[in-house]
Short mmCIF file of N, CA, C and O in Angstrom, two decimals:
data_model
loop_
_atom_site.label_atom_id
_atom_site.label_comp_id
_atom_site.label_asym_id
_atom_site.label_seq_id
_atom_site.Cartn_x
_atom_site.Cartn_y
_atom_site.Cartn_z
N UNK B 1003 -8.62 10.51 7.28
CA UNK B 1003 -7.63 9.50 7.99
C UNK B 1003 -6.85 10.02 9.17
O UNK B 1003 -6.05 10.86 8.70
N UNK B 1004 -7.09 9.33 10.25
CA UNK B 1004 -6.12 9.94 11.45
C UNK B 1004 -4.77 9.08 11.31
O UNK B 1004 -5.01 7.73 11.46
N UNK B 1005 -3.51 9.61 11.11
CA UNK B 1005 -2.43 8.94 10.72
C UNK B 1005 -1.58 8.73 12.53
O UNK B 1005 -1.48 10.10 12.81
N UNK B 1006 -1.34 7.76 12.81
CA UNK B 1006 -0.80 7.83 14.22
C UNK B 1006 0.86 8.12 14.11
O UNK B 1006 1.36 8.13 13.03
N UNK B 1007 1.11 8.62 15.46
CA UNK B 1007 2.47 9.20 15.46
C UNK B 1007 3.65 8.33 14.68
O UNK B 1007 4.51 8.52 14.15
N UNK B 1008 3.30 6.91 15.11
CA UNK B 1008 4.34 5.87 14.90
C UNK B 1008 4.64 5.65 13.06
O UNK B 1008 5.54 5.66 12.93
N UNK B 1009 3.06 6.09 12.55
CA UNK B 1009 3.39 5.97 11.00
C UNK B 1009 3.87 7.32 10.47
O UNK B 1009 4.67 7.18 9.48
N UNK B 1010 3.67 8.27 11.09
CA UNK B 1010 4.21 9.58 10.66
C UNK B 1010 5.94 9.55 10.89
O UNK B 1010 6.47 10.09 9.92
N UNK B 1011 6.32 9.10 12.14
CA UNK B 1011 7.69 8.83 11.91
C UNK B 1011 8.36 7.64 10.97
O UNK B 1011 9.31 7.89 10.78
N UNK B 1012 7.71 6.57 10.69
CA UNK B 1012 8.10 5.69 9.81
C UNK B 1012 8.11 6.66 8.40
O UNK B 1012 9.31 6.20 7.72
N UNK B 1013 7.35 7.09 7.89
CA UNK B 1013 7.35 8.02 6.87
C UNK B 1013 8.59 9.16 6.67
O UNK B 1013 9.41 9.03 5.83
N UNK B 1014 8.80 9.84 7.70
CA UNK B 1014 10.01 10.62 8.07
C UNK B 1014 11.23 10.28 7.85
O UNK B 1014 11.96 10.68 7.21
N UNK B 1015 11.38 9.08 8.44
CA UNK B 1015 12.42 8.27 8.16
C UNK B 1015 13.05 7.51 6.80
O UNK B 1015 14.14 6.92 6.59
N UNK B 1016 11.80 7.64 6.01
CA UNK B 1016 12.37 7.03 4.66
C UNK B 1016 12.97 7.69 3.54
O UNK B 1016 13.07 9.06 3.92
N UNK B 1017 13.43 7.41 2.75
CA UNK B 1017 14.25 8.14 1.62
C UNK B 1017 13.26 9.10 0.88
O UNK B 1017 12.01 8.71 1.01
N UNK B 1018 13.57 10.10 0.26
CA UNK B 1018 12.66 11.23 -0.06
C UNK B 1018 11.45 10.59 -0.91
O UNK B 1018 10.39 10.88 -0.90
N UNK B 1019 12.23 9.63 -1.95
CA UNK B 1019 11.23 9.36 -3.03
C UNK B 1019 10.14 8.40 -2.24
O UNK B 1019 8.96 8.41 -2.87
N UNK B 1020 10.46 7.63 -1.43
CA UNK B 1020 9.36 6.74 -0.70
C UNK B 1020 8.66 7.36 0.16
O UNK B 1020 7.45 7.19 0.20
N UNK B 1021 9.00 8.51 0.84
CA UNK B 1021 8.20 9.56 1.36
C UNK B 1021 6.86 10.04 0.62
O UNK B 1021 5.60 9.85 0.99
N UNK B 1022 7.52 10.33 -0.74
CA UNK B 1022 6.34 10.69 -1.58
C UNK B 1022 5.39 9.73 -2.10
O UNK B 1022 3.96 10.03 -2.24
N UNK B 1023 5.92 8.57 -2.31
CA UNK B 1023 5.09 7.47 -2.84
C UNK B 1023 3.93 7.28 -1.50
O UNK B 1023 2.73 6.98 -1.69
N UNK B 1024 4.62 7.07 -0.22
CA UNK B 1024 3.67 6.93 0.79
C UNK B 1024 2.68 7.96 1.00
O UNK B 1024 1.36 7.66 1.12
N UNK B 1025 2.98 9.19 0.76
CA UNK B 1025 2.14 10.14 1.06
C UNK B 1025 0.86 10.12 -0.12
O UNK B 1025 -0.07 10.35 -0.16
N UNK B 1026 1.28 9.93 -1.22
CA UNK B 1026 0.57 9.74 -2.59
C UNK B 1026 -0.61 8.37 -2.26
O UNK B 1026 -1.83 8.68 -2.34
N UNK B 1027 -0.24 7.53 -1.33
CA UNK B 1027 -0.91 6.28 -1.46
C UNK B 1027 -1.91 6.42 -0.16
O UNK B 1027 -2.75 6.01 -0.29
N UNK B 1028 -1.51 7.13 0.68
CA UNK B 1028 -2.20 7.53 1.91
C UNK B 1028 -3.68 8.15 1.41
O UNK B 1028 -4.55 8.43 1.66
N UNK B 1029 -3.10 9.37 0.66
CA UNK B 1029 -4.00 10.19 -0.04
C UNK B 1029 -5.33 9.38 -0.94
O UNK B 1029 -6.28 9.63 -0.88
N UNK B 1030 -4.59 8.38 -1.72
CA UNK B 1030 -5.44 7.75 -2.68
C UNK B 1030 -6.38 6.60 -1.58
O UNK B 1030 -7.61 6.39 -1.94
N UNK B 1031 -5.75 5.86 -0.70
CA UNK B 1031 -6.43 5.21 0.25
C UNK B 1031 -7.62 6.16 1.11
O UNK B 1031 -9.02 5.49 1.18
N UNK B 1032 -7.09 7.28 1.33
CA UNK B 1032 -8.17 8.20 2.10
C UNK B 1032 -9.49 8.29 1.08
O UNK B 1032 -10.41 8.64 1.62
N UNK B 1033 -9.00 8.63 -0.26
CA UNK B 1033 -10.10 9.29 -1.01
C UNK B 1033 -10.87 7.83 -1.38
O UNK B 1033 -11.97 8.01 -1.69
N UNK B 1034 -10.23 6.73 -1.73
CA UNK B 1034 -10.72 5.71 -2.32
C UNK B 1034 -11.70 4.83 -1.15
O UNK B 1034 -12.85 4.21 -1.52
N UNK B 1035 -11.08 4.55 0.07
CA UNK B 1035 -11.61 3.98 1.17
C UNK B 1035 -11.71 4.76 2.35
O UNK B 1035 -11.02 4.85 3.25
N UNK B 1036 -12.45 5.62 2.33
CA UNK B 1036 -12.47 6.83 3.42
C UNK B 1036 -12.90 6.22 5.04
O UNK B 1036 -12.32 6.63 5.83
N UNK B 1037 -13.36 5.11 4.98
CA UNK B 1037 -13.57 4.34 6.28
C UNK B 1037 -12.43 3.59 6.42
O UNK B 1037 -12.60 2.66 7.65
N UNK B 1038 -11.09 3.60 5.88
CA UNK B 1038 -10.02 2.71 6.20
C UNK B 1038 -9.26 3.22 7.47
O UNK B 1038 -9.46 4.76 7.90
N UNK B 1039 -8.60 2.60 8.37
CA UNK B 1039 -7.74 3.13 9.15
C UNK B 1039 -6.39 2.64 8.94
O UNK B 1039 -6.16 1.88 8.42
N UNK B 1040 -5.47 3.29 9.79
CA UNK B 1040 -4.08 2.82 9.63
C UNK B 1040 -3.53 2.81 11.29
O UNK B 1040 -3.81 3.53 12.03
N UNK B 1041 -2.79 1.85 11.13
CA UNK B 1041 -1.98 1.55 12.56
C UNK B 1041 -0.75 0.83 12.30
O UNK B 1041 -0.05 0.82 11.02
N UNK B 1042 0.19 1.06 13.20
CA UNK B 1042 1.66 0.52 13.22
C UNK B 1042 1.86 -0.86 13.86
O UNK B 1042 1.64 -0.97 15.16
N UNK B 1043 1.96 -1.93 12.85
CA UNK B 1043 2.23 -3.07 13.15
C UNK B 1043 3.28 -3.78 12.53
O UNK B 1043 3.61 -3.59 11.22
N UNK B 1044 3.82 -4.62 13.29
CA UNK B 1044 5.04 -5.57 12.60
C UNK B 1044 5.90 -4.55 11.93
O UNK B 1044 6.54 -4.66 10.98
N UNK B 1045 6.02 -3.45 12.67
CA UNK B 1045 7.11 -2.36 12.24
C UNK B 1045 6.74 -1.46 11.03
O UNK B 1045 7.87 -1.40 10.09
N UNK B 1046 5.71 -1.76 10.58
CA UNK B 1046 5.16 -1.13 9.35
C UNK B 1046 3.60 -0.52 9.18
O UNK B 1046 3.19 -1.20 9.94
N UNK B 1047 3.11 0.55 8.54
CA UNK B 1047 2.28 0.93 8.55
C UNK B 1047 1.10 -0.31 7.79
O UNK B 1047 1.37 -0.73 6.81
N UNK B 1048 0.16 -0.35 8.49
CA UNK B 1048 -1.03 -1.55 7.87
C UNK B 1048 -2.53 -0.60 8.02
O UNK B 1048 -2.74 0.06 8.92
N UNK B 1049 -3.00 -1.17 6.80
CA UNK B 1049 -4.32 -0.51 6.29
C UNK B 1049 -5.47 -1.39 6.86
O UNK B 1049 -5.10 -2.53 6.38
N UNK B 1050 -6.53 -1.04 7.44
CA UNK B 1050 -7.41 -2.17 7.75
C UNK B 1050 -8.91 -1.18 7.57
O UNK B 1050 -9.07 0.20 7.34
N UNK B 1051 -9.98 -2.07 7.09
CA UNK B 1051 -11.23 -1.95 6.93
C UNK B 1051 -11.88 -2.63 7.32
O UNK B 1051 -12.28 -3.77 6.67
N UNK B 1052 -12.24 -3.10 8.64
CA UNK B 1052 -12.82 -4.21 9.59
C UNK B 1052 -11.37 -5.29 9.29
O UNK B 1052 -11.26 -5.51 10.65
N UNK B 1053 -10.86 -5.58 8.56
CA UNK B 1053 -9.80 -6.63 8.57
C UNK B 1053 -8.53 -5.83 7.81
O UNK B 1053 -8.80 -4.76 7.15
N UNK B 1054 -7.36 -6.14 8.18
CA UNK B 1054 -5.96 -5.56 7.35
C UNK B 1054 -6.10 -5.98 6.06
O UNK B 1054 -6.62 -7.08 5.70
N UNK B 1055 -5.87 -4.89 5.08
CA UNK B 1055 -5.87 -5.35 3.77
C UNK B 1055 -4.87 -4.82 3.09
O UNK B 1055 -4.35 -5.44 1.74
N UNK B 1056 -3.91 -4.04 3.53
CA UNK B 1056 -2.92 -3.68 2.65
C UNK B 1056 -1.60 -3.23 3.61
O UNK B 1056 -1.97 -2.76 4.86
N UNK B 1057 -0.43 -2.93 3.47
CA UNK B 1057 0.74 -2.63 4.41
C UNK B 1057 1.58 -1.65 3.41
O UNK B 1057 1.82 -2.03 2.02
N UNK B 1058 2.70 -1.19 4.09
CA UNK B 1058 3.64 -0.63 3.17
C UNK B 1058 5.17 -1.04 3.96
O UNK B 1058 5.01 -1.09 5.20
N UNK B 1059 6.09 -1.03 3.08
CA UNK B 1059 7.29 -1.34 3.72
C UNK B 1059 8.40 -0.67 2.84
O UNK B 1059 8.62 -0.80 1.64
N UNK B 1060 9.42 -0.01 3.55
CA UNK B 1060 10.37 0.74 2.70
C UNK B 1060 11.63 -0.37 2.83
O UNK B 1060 11.73 -1.11 3.35
N UNK B 1061 12.28 0.12 1.86
CA UNK B 1061 13.61 -0.62 1.38
C UNK B 1061 14.65 0.13 1.17
O UNK B 1061 14.62 1.34 0.53
N UNK B 1062 16.01 -0.36 0.96
CA UNK B 1062 16.92 0.51 0.25
C UNK B 1062 16.79 1.29 -0.93
O UNK B 1062 17.16 2.33 -1.42
N UNK B 1063 16.29 0.27 -1.92
CA UNK B 1063 16.21 0.60 -3.43
C UNK B 1063 14.53 0.84 -3.97
O UNK B 1063 14.53 1.59 -4.92
N UNK B 1064 14.07 0.11 -3.18
CA UNK B 1064 12.43 0.03 -3.37
C UNK B 1064 11.22 0.29 -2.36
O UNK B 1064 11.90 -0.15 -1.41
N UNK B 1065 10.43 0.56 -2.74
CA UNK B 1065 9.09 0.51 -1.82
C UNK B 1065 8.19 -0.64 -1.94
O UNK B 1065 7.92 -0.83 -2.93
N UNK B 1066 7.83 -1.11 -1.04
CA UNK B 1066 6.55 -2.30 -1.37
C UNK B 1066 5.17 -1.73 -0.91
O UNK B 1066 5.12 -1.64 0.25
N UNK B 1067 4.54 -2.26 -1.60
CA UNK B 1067 2.80 -1.91 -1.16
C UNK B 1067 2.48 -3.48 -1.17
O UNK B 1067 2.50 -4.25 -2.20
N UNK B 1068 2.19 -3.94 -0.22
CA UNK B 1068 1.58 -5.20 0.15
C UNK B 1068 0.04 -5.47 0.32
O UNK B 1068 -0.35 -4.35 0.72
N UNK B 1069 -0.56 -6.60 0.07
CA UNK B 1069 -1.96 -6.82 -0.02
C UNK B 1069 -2.00 -8.10 1.12
O UNK B 1069 -1.21 -9.18 0.83
N UNK B 1070 -3.02 -8.29 1.42
CA UNK B 1070 -3.32 -9.40 2.53
C UNK B 1070 -3.87 -10.49 1.79
O UNK B 1070 -3.81 -11.85 2.41
N UNK B 1071 -4.77 -10.42 0.98
CA UNK B 1071 -5.34 -11.60 0.30
C UNK B 1071 -5.31 -11.47 -1.15
O UNK B 1071 -6.28 -10.68 -1.72
N UNK B 1072 -4.31 -12.17 -1.60
CA UNK B 1072 -4.25 -11.93 -3.28
C UNK B 1072 -5.55 -12.71 -4.03
O UNK B 1072 -6.05 -12.05 -4.99
N UNK B 1073 -6.41 -13.15 -3.41
CA UNK B 1073 -7.33 -13.68 -4.07
C UNK B 1073 -8.86 -12.68 -4.15
O UNK B 1073 -9.49 -13.18 -5.10
N UNK B 1074 -8.42 -11.72 -3.70
CA UNK B 1074 -9.55 -10.45 -3.85
C UNK B 1074 -9.22 -9.60 -5.04
O UNK B 1074 -10.12 -9.11 -5.31
N UNK B 1075 -7.95 -9.66 -5.47
CA UNK B 1075 -7.40 -8.82 -6.42
C UNK B 1075 -7.22 -9.47 -7.81
O UNK B 1075 -7.14 -10.56 -8.22
N UNK B 1076 -7.81 -8.28 -8.61
CA UNK B 1076 -7.79 -8.87 -10.34
C UNK B 1076 -6.29 -8.09 -10.80
O UNK B 1076 -6.24 -7.14 -10.65
N UNK B 1077 -5.68 -9.17 -11.50
CA UNK B 1077 -4.31 -9.03 -11.79
C UNK B 1077 -3.87 -9.51 -13.33
O UNK B 1077 -3.17 -10.24 -13.32
N UNK B 1078 -4.97 -8.91 -14.14
CA UNK B 1078 -4.84 -9.28 -15.63
C UNK B 1078 -3.60 -9.15 -16.13
O UNK B 1078 -3.24 -10.17 -17.04
N UNK B 1079 -2.50 -8.04 -15.82
CA UNK B 1079 -1.13 -7.91 -16.41
C UNK B 1079 -0.27 -8.50 -15.31
O UNK B 1079 0.88 -8.42 -15.89
N UNK B 1080 -0.61 -9.16 -14.55
CA UNK B 1080 0.14 -10.35 -13.86
C UNK B 1080 1.51 -9.42 -13.29
O UNK B 1080 2.40 -9.68 -13.18
N UNK B 1081 1.08 -8.33 -12.70
CA UNK B 1081 1.96 -7.20 -11.76
C UNK B 1081 2.38 -7.79 -10.37
O UNK B 1081 3.28 -7.38 -9.96
N UNK B 1082 1.40 -8.43 -9.77
CA UNK B 1082 1.64 -8.99 -8.56
C UNK B 1082 2.81 -9.89 -8.44
O UNK B 1082 2.88 -10.84 -9.15
N UNK B 1083 3.64 -9.38 -7.11
CA UNK B 1083 4.69 -10.47 -6.95
C UNK B 1083 4.54 -11.14 -5.44
O UNK B 1083 3.21 -10.85 -4.78
N UNK B 1084 5.21 -12.41 -5.29
CA UNK B 1084 4.91 -13.08 -4.17
C UNK B 1084 4.46 -14.39 -4.50
O UNK B 1084 3.90 -14.70 -5.66
N UNK B 1085 5.09 -15.76 -3.84
CA UNK B 1085 4.58 -16.97 -3.89
C UNK B 1085 3.56 -17.37 -2.79
O UNK B 1085 3.32 -18.56 -3.19
N UNK B 1086 3.37 -16.47 -2.00
CA UNK B 1086 2.45 -17.41 -0.87
C UNK B 1086 1.07 -17.31 -1.36
O UNK B 1086 0.74 -16.89 -2.29
N UNK B 1087 0.28 -18.08 -0.46
CA UNK B 1087 -1.00 -18.45 -0.89
C UNK B 1087 -1.99 -17.06 -0.68
O UNK B 1087 -2.87 -16.88 -1.30
N UNK B 1088 -1.72 -16.16 0.23
CA UNK B 1088 -2.27 -15.15 0.66
C UNK B 1088 -1.83 -13.69 0.26
O UNK B 1088 -2.30 -12.86 -0.48
N UNK B 1089 -0.46 -13.41 0.72
CA UNK B 1089 -0.08 -12.34 0.69
C UNK B 1089 0.74 -12.11 -0.79
O UNK B 1089 1.12 -13.11 -1.51
N UNK B 1090 0.60 -11.03 -1.14
CA UNK B 1090 1.27 -10.49 -2.69
C UNK B 1090 1.77 -9.10 -2.32
O UNK B 1090 1.26 -8.15 -1.53
N UNK B 1091 2.26 -8.74 -3.44
CA UNK B 1091 2.91 -7.07 -3.34
C UNK B 1091 3.38 -6.50 -4.74
O UNK B 1091 3.57 -7.39 -5.42
N UNK B 1092 3.62 -5.31 -4.68
CA UNK B 1092 4.22 -4.83 -5.67
C UNK B 1092 5.30 -4.04 -5.32
O UNK B 1092 5.47 -3.24 -4.22
N UNK B 1093 6.52 -3.68 -6.20
CA UNK B 1093 7.71 -3.00 -5.76
C UNK B 1093 7.58 -1.77 -6.37
O UNK B 1093 7.53 -1.99 -7.91
N UNK B 1094 7.77 -0.65 -5.90
CA UNK B 1094 7.97 0.78 -6.41
C UNK B 1094 8.96 1.22 -6.12
O UNK B 1094 9.34 1.60 -4.97
N UNK B 1095 9.67 1.91 -7.31
CA UNK B 1095 11.11 2.58 -7.26
C UNK B 1095 10.86 4.08 -7.33
O UNK B 1095 11.86 4.81 -6.84
N UNK B 1096 9.89 4.53 -7.83
CA UNK B 1096 9.80 6.10 -7.75
C UNK B 1096 8.14 6.31 -7.86
O UNK B 1096 7.23 5.47 -8.27
N UNK B 1097 7.93 7.70 -7.51
CA UNK B 1097 6.29 7.88 -7.35
C UNK B 1097 5.87 8.10 -8.95
O UNK B 1097 4.58 7.71 -9.02
N UNK B 1098 6.93 8.09 -9.95
CA UNK B 1098 6.21 8.14 -11.18
C UNK B 1098 5.74 6.43 -11.62
O UNK B 1098 4.65 6.54 -12.34
N UNK B 1099 6.02 5.70 -11.07
CA UNK B 1099 5.51 4.29 -10.99
C UNK B 1099 4.17 3.93 -10.72
O UNK B 1099 3.83 2.85 -10.94
N UNK B 1100 3.53 4.86 -9.64
CA UNK B 1100 2.24 4.70 -9.03
C UNK B 1100 1.35 4.64 -10.34
O UNK B 1100 0.37 3.63 -10.13
N UNK B 1101 1.50 5.03 -11.41
CA UNK B 1101 0.41 5.13 -12.63
C UNK B 1101 0.67 3.79 -13.25
O UNK B 1101 -0.16 3.35 -14.05
N UNK B 1102 1.72 3.05 -12.92
CA UNK B 1102 1.79 1.62 -13.84
C UNK B 1102 0.81 0.66 -13.35
O UNK B 1102 0.87 -0.44 -13.80
N UNK B 1103 0.33 0.84 -12.22
CA UNK B 1103 -0.79 -0.41 -11.36
C UNK B 1103 -2.09 0.43 -11.36
O UNK B 1103 -1.97 1.55 -11.07
N UNK B 1104 -2.80 -0.51 -11.34
CA UNK B 1104 -4.37 -0.25 -10.93
C UNK B 1104 -4.45 0.07 -9.38
O UNK B 1104 -5.60 -0.97 -8.84
N UNK B 1105 -3.81 0.85 -8.81
CA UNK B 1105 -3.85 0.62 -7.35
C UNK B 1105 -5.19 1.00 -6.67
O UNK B 1105 -5.67 0.37 -5.73
N UNK B 1106 -6.15 1.92 -7.56
CA UNK B 1106 -7.44 2.14 -6.93
C UNK B 1106 -8.26 1.05 -6.97
O UNK B 1106 -9.08 0.68 -5.93
N UNK B 1107 -8.24 0.01 -8.06
CA UNK B 1107 -8.78 -1.04 -7.98
C UNK B 1107 -8.43 -1.85 -7.12
O UNK B 1107 -9.15 -2.47 -6.10
N UNK B 1108 -7.01 -2.25 -7.02
CA UNK B 1108 -6.44 -3.19 -6.09
C UNK B 1108 -6.97 -2.68 -4.63
O UNK B 1108 -7.48 -3.45 -3.78
N UNK B 1109 -6.76 -1.58 -4.30
CA UNK B 1109 -7.19 -0.88 -2.53
C UNK B 1109 -8.80 -1.31 -2.62
O UNK B 1109 -8.75 -1.80 -1.44
N UNK B 1110 -9.42 -0.83 -3.39
CA UNK B 1110 -11.03 -1.10 -2.98
C UNK B 1110 -11.39 -2.77 -2.91
O UNK B 1110 -11.78 -3.18 -2.05
N UNK B 1111 -10.32 -3.53 -3.78
CA UNK B 1111 -10.98 -4.89 -4.02
C UNK B 1111 -10.13 -5.71 -2.69
O UNK B 1111 -10.94 -6.34 -1.79
N UNK B 1112 -9.11 -5.14 -1.97
CA UNK B 1112 -8.43 -5.56 -1.13
C UNK B 1112 -9.47 -5.06 0.17
O UNK B 1112 -9.23 -6.08 1.38
N UNK B 1113 -9.66 -4.00 0.03
CA UNK B 1113 -10.72 -3.59 1.22
C UNK B 1113 -12.12 -4.23 1.31
O UNK B 1113 -12.68 -4.09 2.41
N UNK B 1114 -12.62 -4.83 0.13
CA UNK B 1114 -13.71 -5.32 0.29
C UNK B 1114 -14.77 -4.27 -0.10
O UNK B 1114 -15.88 -4.37 -0.04
N UNK B 1115 -14.24 -3.23 -1.00
CA UNK B 1115 -15.41 -2.23 -1.14
C UNK B 1115 -15.49 -2.42 -2.91
O UNK B 1115 -14.68 -2.48 -3.66
N UNK B 1116 -16.86 -2.58 -3.03
CA UNK B 1116 -17.40 -2.74 -4.15
C UNK B 1116 -17.82 -1.55 -4.94
O UNK B 1116 -19.14 -1.08 -4.48
N UNK B 1117 -17.13 -0.73 -5.75
CA UNK B 1117 -17.65 0.37 -6.51
C UNK B 1117 -17.04 0.36 -7.91
O UNK B 1117 -16.19 -0.02 -8.12
#
């Protein structure tokens, strides 16, 4: 996946732990959805596979991984947050927490990849 300069700058300006999280998630997206692209929209990295399906957002204490369409995601453990009809997200405080979520599944579902 080709990473635009604006996305690389966004990552470089984030706190160290959030940089690690973003790098791991980009690697995961590249592995699970090789046809995905990333652009910089609405002041944040946005991932698309035909349509936008996920975004990153840094914060002071935590990192947010958001999804564009909640209806596509299987959330049996009710880990997704958000009250809107479509958008939802998870908050991640450290790279160790990545294993707490079914991220490969959610990313594939969000992108419409059936594997």
